[in-house]
Short mmCIF file of C-alpha atoms and ligand atoms in Angstrom, two decimals:
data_model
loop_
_atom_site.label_atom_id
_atom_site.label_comp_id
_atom_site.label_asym_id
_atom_site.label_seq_id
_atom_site.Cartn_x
_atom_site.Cartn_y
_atom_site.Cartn_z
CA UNK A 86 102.08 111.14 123.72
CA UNK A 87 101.60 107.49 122.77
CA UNK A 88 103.66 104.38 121.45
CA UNK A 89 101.28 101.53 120.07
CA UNK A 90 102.52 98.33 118.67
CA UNK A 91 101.39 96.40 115.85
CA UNK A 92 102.49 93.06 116.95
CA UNK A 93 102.82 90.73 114.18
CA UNK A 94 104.10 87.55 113.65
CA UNK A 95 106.70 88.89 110.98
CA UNK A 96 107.69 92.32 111.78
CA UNK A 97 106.12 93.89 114.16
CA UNK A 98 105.91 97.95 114.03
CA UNK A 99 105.23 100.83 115.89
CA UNK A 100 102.22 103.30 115.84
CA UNK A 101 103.97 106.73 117.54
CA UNK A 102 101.50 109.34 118.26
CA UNK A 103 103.47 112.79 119.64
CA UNK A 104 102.95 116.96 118.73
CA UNK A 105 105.64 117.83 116.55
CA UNK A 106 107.13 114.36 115.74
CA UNK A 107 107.50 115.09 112.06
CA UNK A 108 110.76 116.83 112.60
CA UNK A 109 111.58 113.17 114.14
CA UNK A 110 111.15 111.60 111.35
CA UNK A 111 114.30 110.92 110.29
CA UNK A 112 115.67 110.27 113.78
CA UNK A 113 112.44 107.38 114.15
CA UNK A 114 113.70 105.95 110.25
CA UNK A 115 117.36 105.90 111.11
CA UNK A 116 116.84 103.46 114.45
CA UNK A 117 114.81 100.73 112.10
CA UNK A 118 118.59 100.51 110.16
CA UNK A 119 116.91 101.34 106.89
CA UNK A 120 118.78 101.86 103.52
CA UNK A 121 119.87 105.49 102.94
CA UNK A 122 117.70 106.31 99.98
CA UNK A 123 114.16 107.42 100.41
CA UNK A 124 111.87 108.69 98.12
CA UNK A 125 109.50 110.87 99.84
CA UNK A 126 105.57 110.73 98.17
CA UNK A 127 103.04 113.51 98.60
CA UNK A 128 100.67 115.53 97.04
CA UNK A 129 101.02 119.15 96.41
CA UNK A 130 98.60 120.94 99.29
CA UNK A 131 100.77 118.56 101.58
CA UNK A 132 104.06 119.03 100.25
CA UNK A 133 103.45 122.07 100.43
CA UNK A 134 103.08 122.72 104.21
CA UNK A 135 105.21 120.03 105.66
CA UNK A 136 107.45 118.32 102.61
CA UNK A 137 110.27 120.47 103.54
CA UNK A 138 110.27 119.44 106.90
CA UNK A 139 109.49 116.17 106.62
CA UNK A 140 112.98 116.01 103.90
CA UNK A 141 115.45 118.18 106.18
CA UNK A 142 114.48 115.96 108.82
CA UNK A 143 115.46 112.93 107.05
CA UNK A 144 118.49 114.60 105.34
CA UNK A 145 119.56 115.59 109.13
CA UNK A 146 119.26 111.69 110.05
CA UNK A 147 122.11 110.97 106.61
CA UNK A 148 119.00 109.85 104.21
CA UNK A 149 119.41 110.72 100.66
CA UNK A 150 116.17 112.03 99.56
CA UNK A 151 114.10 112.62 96.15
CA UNK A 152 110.45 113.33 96.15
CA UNK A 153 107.23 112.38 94.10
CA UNK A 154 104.33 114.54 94.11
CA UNK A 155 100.83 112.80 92.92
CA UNK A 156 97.72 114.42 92.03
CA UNK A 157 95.45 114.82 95.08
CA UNK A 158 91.99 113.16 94.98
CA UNK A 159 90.61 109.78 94.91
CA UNK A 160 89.82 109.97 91.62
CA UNK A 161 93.36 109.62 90.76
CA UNK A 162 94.04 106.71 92.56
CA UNK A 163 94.23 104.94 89.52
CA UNK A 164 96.73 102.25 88.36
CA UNK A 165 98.35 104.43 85.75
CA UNK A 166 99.02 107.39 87.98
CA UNK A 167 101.43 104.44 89.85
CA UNK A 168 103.93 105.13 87.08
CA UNK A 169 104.86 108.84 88.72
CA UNK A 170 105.91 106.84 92.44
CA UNK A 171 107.49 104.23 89.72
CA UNK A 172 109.22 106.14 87.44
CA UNK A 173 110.56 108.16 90.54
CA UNK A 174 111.80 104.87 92.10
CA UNK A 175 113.60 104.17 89.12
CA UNK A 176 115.33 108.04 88.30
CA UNK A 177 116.40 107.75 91.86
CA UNK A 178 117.56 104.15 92.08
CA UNK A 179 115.74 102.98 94.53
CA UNK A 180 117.12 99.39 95.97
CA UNK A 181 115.56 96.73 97.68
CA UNK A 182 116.69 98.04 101.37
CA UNK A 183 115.02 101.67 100.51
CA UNK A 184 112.24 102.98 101.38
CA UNK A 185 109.26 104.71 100.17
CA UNK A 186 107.40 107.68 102.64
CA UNK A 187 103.99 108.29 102.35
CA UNK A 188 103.31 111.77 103.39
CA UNK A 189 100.13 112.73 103.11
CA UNK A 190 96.18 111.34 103.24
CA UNK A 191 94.93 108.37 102.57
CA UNK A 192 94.88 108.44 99.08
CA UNK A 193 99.03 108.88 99.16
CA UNK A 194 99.09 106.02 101.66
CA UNK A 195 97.61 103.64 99.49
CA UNK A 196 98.88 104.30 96.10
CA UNK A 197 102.42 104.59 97.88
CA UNK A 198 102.03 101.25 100.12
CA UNK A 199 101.20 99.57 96.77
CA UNK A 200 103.97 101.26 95.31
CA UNK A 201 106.18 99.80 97.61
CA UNK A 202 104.94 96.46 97.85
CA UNK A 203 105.09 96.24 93.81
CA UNK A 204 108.79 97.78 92.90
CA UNK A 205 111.40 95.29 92.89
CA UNK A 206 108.55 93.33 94.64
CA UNK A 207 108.84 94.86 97.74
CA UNK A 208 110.34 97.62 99.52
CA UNK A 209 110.24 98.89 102.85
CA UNK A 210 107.13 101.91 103.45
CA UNK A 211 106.76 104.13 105.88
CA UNK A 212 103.23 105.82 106.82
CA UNK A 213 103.22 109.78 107.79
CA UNK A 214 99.67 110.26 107.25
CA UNK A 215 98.35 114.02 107.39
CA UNK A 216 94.68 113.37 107.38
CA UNK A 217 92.61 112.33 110.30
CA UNK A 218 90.97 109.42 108.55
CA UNK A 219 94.81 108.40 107.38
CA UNK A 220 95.84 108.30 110.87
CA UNK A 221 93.18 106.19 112.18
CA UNK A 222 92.86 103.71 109.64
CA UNK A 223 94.51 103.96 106.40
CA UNK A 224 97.90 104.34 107.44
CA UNK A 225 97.66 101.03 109.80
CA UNK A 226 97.60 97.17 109.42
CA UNK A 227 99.11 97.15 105.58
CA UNK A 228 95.96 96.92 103.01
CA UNK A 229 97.60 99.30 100.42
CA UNK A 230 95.73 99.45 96.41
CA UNK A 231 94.27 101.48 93.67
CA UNK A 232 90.71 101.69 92.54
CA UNK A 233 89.23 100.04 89.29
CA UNK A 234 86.56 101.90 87.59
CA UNK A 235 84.24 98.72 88.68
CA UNK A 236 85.29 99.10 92.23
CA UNK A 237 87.36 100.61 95.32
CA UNK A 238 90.40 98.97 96.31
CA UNK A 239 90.11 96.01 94.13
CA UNK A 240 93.86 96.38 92.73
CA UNK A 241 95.67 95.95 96.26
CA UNK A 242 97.88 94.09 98.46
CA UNK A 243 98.55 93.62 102.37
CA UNK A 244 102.09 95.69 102.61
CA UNK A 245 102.54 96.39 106.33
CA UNK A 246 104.56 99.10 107.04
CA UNK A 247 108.03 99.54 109.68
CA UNK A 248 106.49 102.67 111.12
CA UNK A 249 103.65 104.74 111.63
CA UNK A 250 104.63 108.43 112.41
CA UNK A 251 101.58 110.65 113.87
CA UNK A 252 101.87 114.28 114.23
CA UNK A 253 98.08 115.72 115.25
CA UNK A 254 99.20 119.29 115.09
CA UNK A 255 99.25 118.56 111.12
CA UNK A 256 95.87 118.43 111.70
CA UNK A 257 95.37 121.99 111.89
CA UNK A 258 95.44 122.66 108.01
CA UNK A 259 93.01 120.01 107.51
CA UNK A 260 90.17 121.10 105.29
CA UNK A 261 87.01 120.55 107.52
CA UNK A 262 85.62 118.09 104.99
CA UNK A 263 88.22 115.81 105.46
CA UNK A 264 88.21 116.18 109.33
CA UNK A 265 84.58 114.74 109.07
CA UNK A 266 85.36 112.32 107.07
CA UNK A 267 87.94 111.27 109.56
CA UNK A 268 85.13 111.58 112.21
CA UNK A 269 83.45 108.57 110.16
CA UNK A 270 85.96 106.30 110.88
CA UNK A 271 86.22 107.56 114.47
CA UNK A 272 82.49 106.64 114.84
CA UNK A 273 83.07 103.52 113.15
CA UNK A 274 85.20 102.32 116.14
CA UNK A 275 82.95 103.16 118.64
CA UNK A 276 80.47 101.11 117.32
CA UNK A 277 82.35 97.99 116.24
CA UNK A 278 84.28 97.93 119.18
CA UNK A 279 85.11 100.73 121.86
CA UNK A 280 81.89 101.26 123.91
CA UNK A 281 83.66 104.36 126.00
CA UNK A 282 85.23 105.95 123.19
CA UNK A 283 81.57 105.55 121.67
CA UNK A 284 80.00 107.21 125.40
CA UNK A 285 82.91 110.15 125.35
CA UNK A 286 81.79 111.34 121.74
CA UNK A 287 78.52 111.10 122.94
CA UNK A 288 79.41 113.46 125.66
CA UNK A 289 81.35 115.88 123.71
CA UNK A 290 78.82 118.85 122.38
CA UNK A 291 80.22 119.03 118.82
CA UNK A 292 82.56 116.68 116.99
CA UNK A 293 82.56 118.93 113.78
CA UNK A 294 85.38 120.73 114.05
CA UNK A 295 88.69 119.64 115.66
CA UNK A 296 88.61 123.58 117.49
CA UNK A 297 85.00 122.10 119.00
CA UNK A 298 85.95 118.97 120.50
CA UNK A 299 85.87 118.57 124.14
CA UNK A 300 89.37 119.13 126.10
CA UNK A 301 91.80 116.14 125.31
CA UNK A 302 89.15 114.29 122.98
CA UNK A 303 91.51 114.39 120.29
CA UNK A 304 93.99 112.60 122.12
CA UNK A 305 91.47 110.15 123.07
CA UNK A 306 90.50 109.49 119.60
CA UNK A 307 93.86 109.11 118.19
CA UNK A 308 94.86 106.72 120.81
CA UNK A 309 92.02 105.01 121.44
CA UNK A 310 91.18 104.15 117.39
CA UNK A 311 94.72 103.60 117.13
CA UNK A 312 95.12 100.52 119.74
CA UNK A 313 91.29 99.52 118.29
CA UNK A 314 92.84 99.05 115.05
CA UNK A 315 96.35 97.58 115.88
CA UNK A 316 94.11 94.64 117.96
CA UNK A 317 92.31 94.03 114.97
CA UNK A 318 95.01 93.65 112.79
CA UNK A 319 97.42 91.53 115.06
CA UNK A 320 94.48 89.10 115.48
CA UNK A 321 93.76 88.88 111.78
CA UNK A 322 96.47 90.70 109.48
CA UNK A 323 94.97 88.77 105.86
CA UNK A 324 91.46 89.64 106.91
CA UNK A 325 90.34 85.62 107.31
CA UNK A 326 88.06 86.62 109.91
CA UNK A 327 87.67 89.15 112.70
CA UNK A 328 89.17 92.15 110.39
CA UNK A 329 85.68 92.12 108.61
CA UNK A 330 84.65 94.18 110.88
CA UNK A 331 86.74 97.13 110.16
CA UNK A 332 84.28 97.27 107.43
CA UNK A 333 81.78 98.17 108.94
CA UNK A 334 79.90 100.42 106.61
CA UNK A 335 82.21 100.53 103.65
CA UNK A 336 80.11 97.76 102.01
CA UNK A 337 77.52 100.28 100.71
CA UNK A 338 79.56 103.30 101.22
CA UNK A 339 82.06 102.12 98.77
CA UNK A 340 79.49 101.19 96.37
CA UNK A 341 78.65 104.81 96.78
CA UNK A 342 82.03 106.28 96.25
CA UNK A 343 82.10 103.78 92.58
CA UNK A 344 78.86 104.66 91.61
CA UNK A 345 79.65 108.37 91.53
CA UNK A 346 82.76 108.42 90.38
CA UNK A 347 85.14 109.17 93.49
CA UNK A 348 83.96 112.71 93.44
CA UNK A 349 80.60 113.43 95.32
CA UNK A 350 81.40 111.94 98.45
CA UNK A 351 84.28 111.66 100.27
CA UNK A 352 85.01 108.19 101.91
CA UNK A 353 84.33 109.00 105.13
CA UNK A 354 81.11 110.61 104.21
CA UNK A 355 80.42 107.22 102.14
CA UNK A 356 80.82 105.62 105.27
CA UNK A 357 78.79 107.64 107.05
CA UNK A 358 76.10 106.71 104.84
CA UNK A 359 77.02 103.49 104.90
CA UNK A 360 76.61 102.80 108.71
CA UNK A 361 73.51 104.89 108.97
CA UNK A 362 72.20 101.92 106.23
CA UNK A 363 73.70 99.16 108.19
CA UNK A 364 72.11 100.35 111.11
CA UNK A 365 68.67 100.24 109.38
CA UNK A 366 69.44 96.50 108.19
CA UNK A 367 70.09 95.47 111.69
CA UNK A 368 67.25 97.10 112.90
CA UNK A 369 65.05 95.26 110.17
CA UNK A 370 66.66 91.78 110.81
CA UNK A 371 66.05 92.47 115.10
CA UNK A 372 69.69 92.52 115.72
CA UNK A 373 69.58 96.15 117.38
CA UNK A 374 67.03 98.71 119.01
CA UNK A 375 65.81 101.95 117.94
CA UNK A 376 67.50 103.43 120.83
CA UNK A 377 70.99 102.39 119.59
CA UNK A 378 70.13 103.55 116.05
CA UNK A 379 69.45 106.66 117.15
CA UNK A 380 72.54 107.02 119.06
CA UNK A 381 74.36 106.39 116.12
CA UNK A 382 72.36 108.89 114.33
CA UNK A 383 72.89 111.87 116.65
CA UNK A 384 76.68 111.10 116.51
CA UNK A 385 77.08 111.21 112.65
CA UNK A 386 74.89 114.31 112.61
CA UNK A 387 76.72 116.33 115.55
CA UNK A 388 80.05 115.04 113.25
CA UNK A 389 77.85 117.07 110.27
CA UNK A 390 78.22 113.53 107.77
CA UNK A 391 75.66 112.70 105.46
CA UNK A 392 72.95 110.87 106.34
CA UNK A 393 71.42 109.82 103.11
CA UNK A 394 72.36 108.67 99.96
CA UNK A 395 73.50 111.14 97.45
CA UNK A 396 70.65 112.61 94.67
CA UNK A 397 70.16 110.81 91.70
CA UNK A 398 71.61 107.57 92.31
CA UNK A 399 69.69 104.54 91.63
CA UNK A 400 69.03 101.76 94.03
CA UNK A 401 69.75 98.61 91.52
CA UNK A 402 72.59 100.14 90.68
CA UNK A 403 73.88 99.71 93.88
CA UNK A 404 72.54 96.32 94.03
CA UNK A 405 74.79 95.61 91.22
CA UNK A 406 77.70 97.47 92.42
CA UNK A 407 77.87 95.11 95.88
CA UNK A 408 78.05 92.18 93.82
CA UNK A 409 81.84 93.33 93.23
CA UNK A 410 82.65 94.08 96.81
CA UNK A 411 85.75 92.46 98.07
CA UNK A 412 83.46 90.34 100.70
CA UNK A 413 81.12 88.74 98.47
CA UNK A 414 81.79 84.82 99.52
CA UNK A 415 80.28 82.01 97.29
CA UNK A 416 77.85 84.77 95.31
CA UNK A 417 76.59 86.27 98.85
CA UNK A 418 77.54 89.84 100.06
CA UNK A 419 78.70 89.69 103.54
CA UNK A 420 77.63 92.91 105.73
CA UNK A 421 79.18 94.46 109.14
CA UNK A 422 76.28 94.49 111.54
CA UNK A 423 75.74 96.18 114.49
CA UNK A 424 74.37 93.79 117.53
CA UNK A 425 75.00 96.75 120.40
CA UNK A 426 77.50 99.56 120.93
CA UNK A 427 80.68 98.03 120.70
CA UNK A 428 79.72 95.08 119.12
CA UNK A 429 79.12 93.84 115.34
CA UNK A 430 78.25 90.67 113.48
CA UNK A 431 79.18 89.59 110.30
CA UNK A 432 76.20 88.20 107.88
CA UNK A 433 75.35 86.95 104.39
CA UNK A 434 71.52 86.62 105.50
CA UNK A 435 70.08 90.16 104.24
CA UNK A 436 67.84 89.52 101.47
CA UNK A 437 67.07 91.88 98.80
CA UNK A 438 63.93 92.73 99.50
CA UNK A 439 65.07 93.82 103.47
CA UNK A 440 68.08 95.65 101.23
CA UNK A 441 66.06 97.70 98.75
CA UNK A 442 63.43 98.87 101.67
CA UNK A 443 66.59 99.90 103.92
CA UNK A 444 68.19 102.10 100.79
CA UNK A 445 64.91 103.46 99.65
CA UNK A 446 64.78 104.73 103.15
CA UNK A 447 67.70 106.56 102.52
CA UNK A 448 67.12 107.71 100.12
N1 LIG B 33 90.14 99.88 106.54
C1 LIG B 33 89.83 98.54 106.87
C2 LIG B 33 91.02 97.70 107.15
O1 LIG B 33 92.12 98.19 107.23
O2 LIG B 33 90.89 96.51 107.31
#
């Protein structure tokens, strides 16, 4: 279906998009001249439906294989739970040429890239991500981390993977939550930076359910955030400057996920509540119209994410939870703001008082 690179100035990689490409797994692993041991990481749900695959394929391309199976759930993604991909690494003697496959969501990709870029300081990864929101984000341009009870991410380094296998007909056992939450991200692109992908959402009728989406949308989508995101990245791998943007309503949205403890909300729903607040803050500082706002607002709701902030949690407690957001510069939190479809700014100018009205709105 689709080849995208990620061309970097070190080693660039590939992005393949195709039905069925899992069985090619080991086939894609054994033309980057790899080591021969892999150690495959999943959770159980995933392991479940596609680990054997995913291992005869790699066995069929001469890979010796073991397997580690984490807990699933963000609220795992925790620096102890680490030791499982560790102590697998070690029982299997993992060297420096091996490599480490992350089969499964986002919260495998992570823990798994950080793996990897940890053990004997750095090992090759490949991403097989299983989730939408995996595919079109997580699984690209190398951020890999843990959480810290304080904050989302903050344990982490950039570890860019060799490959980036997408199968969409994994897609199919999915829970519909987490296709949503993928949806958030999807929506996220349209808005930072892909007008048209932005205008064909708007034209699909539903964008709830991958059975609902408009003939070849999902193809669209994939592709389309896909190249979005490999751009981004090439231009700024470290994040100095334009890759900001990619976090575009994670500011709030992870304070969210922190402040209740990795379990209310999914990521992409904290997302989703994060954009609908950056939206209000541009709308408050004159950056954007109401027309635009409400655009964004029908496309999150025909998506069914969350439009306000979850019951019960306290507005100065997310005041205080930005202050440890990876983008606070010199004391200031920096937001993602939207200027016009397709188009963001990055600013430290919202005050608190503009803040607190925005969230109480949202409340
Ligand atoms: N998910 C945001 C980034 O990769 O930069």
């Amino acid at each position: 279906m689709a080849s995208i690179t990620v061309q970097l100035p070190q080693k660039s990689y590939e992005i393949a998009i195709a039905s069925g490409h899992l069985d090619q797994l080991g086939r894609k692993m054994e033309s980057l001249n790899l080591g021969k041991k892999v150690l495959l990481v999943s959770n159980p749900e995933i392991f479940a439906h596609y680990g054997e695959r995913a291992i005869i394929s790699l066995q069929e391309a001469g890979f010796d294989v073991s397997d580690c199976i984490l807990p699933s759930g963000e609220e795992y993604k925790t620096p102890q739970n680490l030791n499982c991909i560790y102590d697998a690494a070690l029982a299997h003697r993992l060297e420096r040429s091996s490599t480490i496959v992350a089969l499964g969501g986002g919260v495998v990709g992570d823990m798994t890239g950080f793996a990897a870029a940890t053990w004997l300081r750095g090992l090759n990864v490949v991403q097989v991500p299983t989730s939408l929101l995996a595919m079109v984000d997580a699984a690209i341009g190398g951020k890999t981390g843990v959480n810290h009870p304080q904050g989302k991410n903050l344990i982490g380094a950039f570890h860019q993977p060799r490959l980036v296998l997408i199968d969409p007909e994994v897609l199919k056992t999915l829970p519909l939550r987490e296709f949503r939450g993928g949806m958030a991200e999807v929506i996220k692109y349209g808005v930072i930076w892909d007008a048209e992908l932005f205008f064909q959402m708007e034209n699909s009728q539903s964008l709830d359910d991958i059975n609902n989406l408009t003939p070849g949308l999902l193809e669209e989508i994939l592709i389309k955030s896909c190249q979005s995101k490999a751009h981004v990245v090439a231009k700024d791998e470290k994040e100095s400057g334009l890759r900001a943007i990619l976090n575009y309503g994670h500011t709030i949205g992870h304070a969210v996920e922190s402040l209740t403890g990795y379990t209310a909300v999914t990521h992409g729903e904290a997302v989703s509540i994060g954009m609908v607040a950056a939206s209000g803050l541009a709308l408050e500082l004159g950056m954007w119209d109401e027309q635009s706002d409400r655009r964004q607002l029908v496309l999150i709701e025909k998506a069914s994410l969350p439009t306000k902030l979850p019951d019960g949690l306290d507005i100065d407690d997310i005041l205080v939870s930005l202050q440890t957001d990876k983008k606070v510069k010199a004391g200031k939190v920096r937001f993602v703001l939207p200027t016009g479809i397709g188009s963001v700014t990055v600013t430290d100018k919202v005050s608190q008082d503009v803040l607190r009205r925005v969230l109480l709105r949202i409340s």
